[in-house]
């Protein structure tokens, strides 16, 4: 059985880590390079950095930050935000990222997934999906959860896998920042349907939520932000807890 992964996520805006609730009301959470290095020391398995504004100037700032992160980390990290074409992928991989995450651009132009997989390998391509439960169905959203797409979560995740995605990062917008647990039933449905790893995102508030994401949600990795940024959960303690709960985890 493959070890489950704990993945802190750092949303970066204008060079600073920020965190909100349900994708709004952002507050400052610290320096992204320092935070990343600290999480690496604490035993995080991977990190995700998302440029949440990704304006043209922001991209330049973000690329410089990725270079600094790569110099200060000894664990893999994924970067996302504003990736619209292969040159963006190449720029971020050259800056030191291990994987890239695509969301809105892939929904608008699904062939981008095929291109990334063909040019850099599926292991580089993480397809992030922001979805919420609308009228009895899980539906995908664009642009940081602002624009509905009319596409169903399971349908889009399956297509992304077929096109060459190496992992699916599913964020439940309904659970994001609320700290009441992940969308485990939906995670399990994704895990049962797909043959690639599923990363759970949105809802971590206590250690039990991570356990449930792995056992009930069948997730391969669990991503969280504010509980780590604001010191509510220490990664070392979380991993010891998960081991006691019988979950395979690297310590």
Coordinates of C-alpha atoms in Angstrom, one line a residue:
X1 CA 0.0 0.0 0.0
X2 CA 1.4 3.4 -1.0
X3 CA 2.0 5.9 1.8
X4 CA -0.6 8.6 2.1
X5 CA 0.7 12.2 1.7
X6 CA 0.2 15.4 3.8
X7 CA 0.3 18.4 1.5
X8 CA 0.3 22.0 2.9
X9 CA -1.1 24.5 0.3
X10 CA 0.1 28.1 0.1
X11 CA -2.1 30.5 -1.8
X12 CA 0.2 33.4 -2.9
X13 CA -1.0 36.9 -3.7
X14 CA 1.5 39.7 -4.4
X15 CA 4.4 37.6 -2.9
X16 CA 2.5 36.8 0.4
X17 CA 0.7 33.7 1.6
X18 CA -3.0 34.3 2.1
X19 CA -5.9 32.2 3.3
X20 CA -9.7 32.8 3.2
X21 CA -13.0 31.0 3.8
X22 CA -15.1 29.7 0.8
X23 CA -12.6 31.5 -1.5
X24 CA -13.1 35.0 0.0
X25 CA -12.1 37.2 3.0
X26 CA -8.3 36.6 2.5
X27 CA -5.9 37.2 5.4
X28 CA -2.1 37.3 5.5
X29 CA -0.4 34.0 6.6
X30 CA 3.3 34.8 6.1
X31 CA 6.2 34.5 3.8
X32 CA 5.7 31.6 1.3
X33 CA 9.4 30.7 1.1
X34 CA 9.9 30.6 4.9
X35 CA 6.6 28.8 5.4
X36 CA 7.5 26.2 2.8
X37 CA 10.9 25.6 4.4
X38 CA 9.3 25.2 7.8
X39 CA 6.7 22.6 6.5
X40 CA 9.6 20.7 4.9
X41 CA 11.3 20.6 8.3
X42 CA 8.1 19.4 10.0
X43 CA 7.8 16.5 7.6
X44 CA 5.3 17.6 4.9
X45 CA 5.5 15.2 2.0
X46 CA 4.9 17.8 -0.7
X47 CA 3.8 21.4 -1.0
X48 CA 1.4 23.2 -3.4
X49 CA 1.9 26.9 -4.3
X50 CA -0.9 28.7 -6.1
X51 CA -0.6 32.1 -7.6
X52 CA -4.2 33.1 -6.9
X53 CA -4.2 36.4 -8.9
X54 CA -1.7 35.4 -11.6
X55 CA -1.7 38.7 -13.4
X56 CA 1.1 39.2 -16.0
X57 CA 3.3 41.1 -13.5
X58 CA 2.3 38.7 -10.7
X59 CA 3.7 35.8 -12.9
X60 CA 7.1 37.4 -12.9
X61 CA 7.0 37.8 -9.2
X62 CA 5.7 34.3 -8.8
X63 CA 8.5 32.7 -11.0
X64 CA 11.1 34.5 -8.8
X65 CA 9.5 33.1 -5.7
X66 CA 9.4 29.5 -7.2
X67 CA 13.2 29.8 -7.8
X68 CA 13.7 30.8 -4.1
X69 CA 11.4 28.0 -2.9
X70 CA 13.3 25.4 -4.9
X71 CA 16.6 26.6 -3.3
X72 CA 15.1 26.2 0.2
X73 CA 13.2 22.9 -0.1
X74 CA 14.1 19.2 -0.3
X75 CA 10.6 17.9 -0.9
X76 CA 8.6 18.0 -4.2
X77 CA 6.4 21.0 -4.8
X78 CA 3.6 21.8 -7.3
X79 CA 2.8 25.3 -8.6
X80 CA -0.3 26.6 -10.2
X81 CA -2.2 29.7 -11.2
X82 CA -2.2 31.5 -14.6
X83 CA -0.8 28.5 -16.5
X84 CA -2.3 28.8 -20.0
X85 CA 0.2 27.3 -22.4
X86 CA 3.3 25.1 -22.6
X87 CA 5.7 28.0 -22.2
X88 CA 4.2 28.7 -18.7
X89 CA 4.8 25.1 -17.8
X90 CA 8.4 25.2 -19.1
X91 CA 9.1 28.4 -17.2
X92 CA 7.9 27.1 -13.9
X93 CA 9.6 23.7 -14.2
X94 CA 12.9 25.5 -15.2
X95 CA 12.5 27.7 -12.0
X96 CA 12.5 24.4 -10.0
X97 CA 8.9 23.2 -9.6
X98 CA 8.4 19.4 -9.7
X99 CA 4.8 19.5 -11.0
X100 CA 2.4 22.1 -12.3
X101 CA -1.3 22.4 -11.6
X102 CA -3.9 23.5 -14.2
X103 CA -7.5 24.4 -13.5
X104 CA -9.4 27.1 -15.4
X105 CA -7.1 26.8 -18.5
X106 CA -7.7 23.1 -18.8
X107 CA -11.4 23.5 -18.6
X108 CA -11.4 26.1 -21.3
X109 CA -8.9 24.2 -23.5
X110 CA -8.8 20.5 -22.4
X111 CA -6.1 19.7 -25.1
X112 CA -3.7 21.6 -22.8
X113 CA -3.6 18.5 -20.6
X114 CA -2.7 16.3 -23.6
X115 CA 0.1 18.7 -24.5
X116 CA 1.6 18.9 -21.0
X117 CA 1.5 15.1 -20.7
X118 CA 3.1 14.6 -24.1
X119 CA 5.8 17.2 -23.6
X120 CA 6.7 16.8 -19.9
X121 CA 5.1 13.5 -18.8
X122 CA 1.8 12.8 -16.9
X123 CA 3.7 12.9 -13.6
X124 CA 4.1 16.7 -14.0
X125 CA 0.4 17.4 -14.7
X126 CA -1.9 17.9 -11.8
X127 CA -5.5 18.9 -12.8
X128 CA -7.1 20.9 -10.0
X129 CA -10.9 21.0 -9.9
X130 CA -12.9 23.5 -7.9
X131 CA -16.5 22.2 -7.5
X132 CA -19.6 22.8 -5.5
X133 CA -22.8 21.0 -4.9
X134 CA -25.5 22.7 -7.0
X135 CA -29.0 21.3 -7.2
X136 CA -28.0 17.8 -6.4
X137 CA -24.9 17.6 -8.6
X138 CA -21.2 18.4 -8.1
X139 CA -20.4 21.1 -10.7
X140 CA -17.0 22.6 -11.8
X141 CA -16.2 26.3 -11.5
X142 CA -13.6 28.5 -13.2
X143 CA -11.5 31.5 -12.1
X144 CA -11.1 30.7 -8.5
X145 CA -14.6 29.5 -8.1
X146 CA -16.2 32.5 -9.7
X147 CA -17.7 31.2 -12.9
X148 CA -19.9 28.1 -13.3
X149 CA -19.0 25.8 -16.2
X150 CA -22.0 23.5 -16.5
X151 CA -19.5 20.5 -16.4
X152 CA -20.0 17.7 -13.8
X153 CA -17.1 16.9 -11.5
X154 CA -16.9 13.1 -12.2
X155 CA -17.3 13.6 -16.0
X156 CA -14.5 16.2 -16.1
X157 CA -12.1 14.3 -13.8
X158 CA -12.5 11.2 -16.0
X159 CA -11.8 13.2 -19.1
X160 CA -8.7 14.8 -17.5
X161 CA -7.4 11.4 -16.6
X162 CA -8.0 10.1 -20.2
X163 CA -6.1 13.1 -21.6
X164 CA -3.0 12.4 -19.4
X165 CA -3.4 14.0 -16.0
X166 CA -1.2 12.4 -13.4
X167 CA -3.3 13.4 -10.4
X168 CA -6.6 15.1 -9.6
X169 CA -6.7 17.8 -6.9
X170 CA -10.3 18.2 -5.9
X171 CA -11.4 21.2 -3.8
X172 CA -14.9 21.3 -2.4
X173 CA -15.8 25.0 -2.5
X174 CA -18.6 24.3 0.0
X175 CA -16.0 22.9 2.5
X176 CA -13.1 25.3 1.9
X177 CA -11.9 27.0 5.0
X178 CA -14.9 25.9 7.0
X179 CA -12.9 23.3 9.0
X180 CA -15.7 20.7 9.3
X181 CA -14.1 17.9 7.3
X182 CA -13.5 17.0 3.7
X183 CA -16.2 16.0 1.1
X184 CA -15.5 12.3 1.8
X185 CA -18.4 10.7 0.0
X186 CA -17.5 12.6 -3.2
X187 CA -13.8 11.9 -2.8
X188 CA -14.6 8.2 -2.5
X189 CA -16.7 8.4 -5.7
X190 CA -13.7 10.0 -7.5
X191 CA -11.3 7.4 -6.1
X192 CA -13.5 4.6 -7.2
X193 CA -13.9 6.0 -10.7
X194 CA -10.3 7.1 -11.4
X195 CA -7.0 5.1 -11.7
X196 CA -4.8 8.1 -10.8
X197 CA -4.2 9.6 -7.3
X198 CA -6.8 11.9 -5.8
X199 CA -5.8 14.8 -3.6
X200 CA -8.4 15.9 -1.1
X201 CA -8.7 19.7 -0.5
X202 CA -11.2 21.9 1.4
X203 CA -12.4 21.3 5.0
X204 CA -9.5 20.3 7.3
X205 CA -10.0 21.5 10.8
X206 CA -8.7 18.7 13.0
X207 CA -6.6 15.5 12.8
X208 CA -9.7 13.3 12.5
X209 CA -10.6 15.0 9.3
X210 CA -7.3 13.8 7.7
X211 CA -8.0 10.3 8.9
X212 CA -11.5 10.3 7.4
X213 CA -10.3 11.7 4.1
X214 CA -7.9 8.7 3.8
X215 CA -10.2 6.0 5.2
X216 CA -13.7 7.2 4.1
X217 CA -12.7 9.4 1.2
X218 CA -10.1 6.9 -0.1
X219 CA -7.9 9.9 -0.9
X220 CA -4.2 9.4 -1.8
X221 CA -3.2 12.8 -0.3
X222 CA -4.8 15.4 1.9
X223 CA -4.1 19.1 1.3
X224 CA -4.7 21.8 3.9
X225 CA -3.8 25.5 4.5
X226 CA -5.0 27.5 7.4
X227 CA -4.7 24.7 10.1
X228 CA -1.0 24.6 9.2
X229 CA -0.4 28.3 8.5
X230 CA -1.9 29.4 11.9
X231 CA -0.3 26.6 13.9
X232 CA -3.5 24.7 14.8
X233 CA -2.1 21.4 13.7
X234 CA 1.6 20.4 13.7
X235 CA 2.5 18.1 10.8
X236 CA 4.7 15.9 13.0
X237 CA 1.9 15.3 15.5
X238 CA -0.6 14.7 12.7
X239 CA 1.6 12.0 11.2
X240 CA 2.0 10.3 14.5
X241 CA -1.7 10.4 15.0
X242 CA -2.4 8.9 11.6
X243 CA 0.1 6.1 12.2
X244 CA -1.7 5.2 15.4
X245 CA -5.0 5.1 13.3
X246 CA -3.4 2.5 11.1
X247 CA -2.8 4.7 8.1
X248 CA 0.4 4.2 6.0
X249 CA 2.3 7.5 6.2
X250 CA 6.0 8.6 5.9
X251 CA 7.5 9.9 9.2

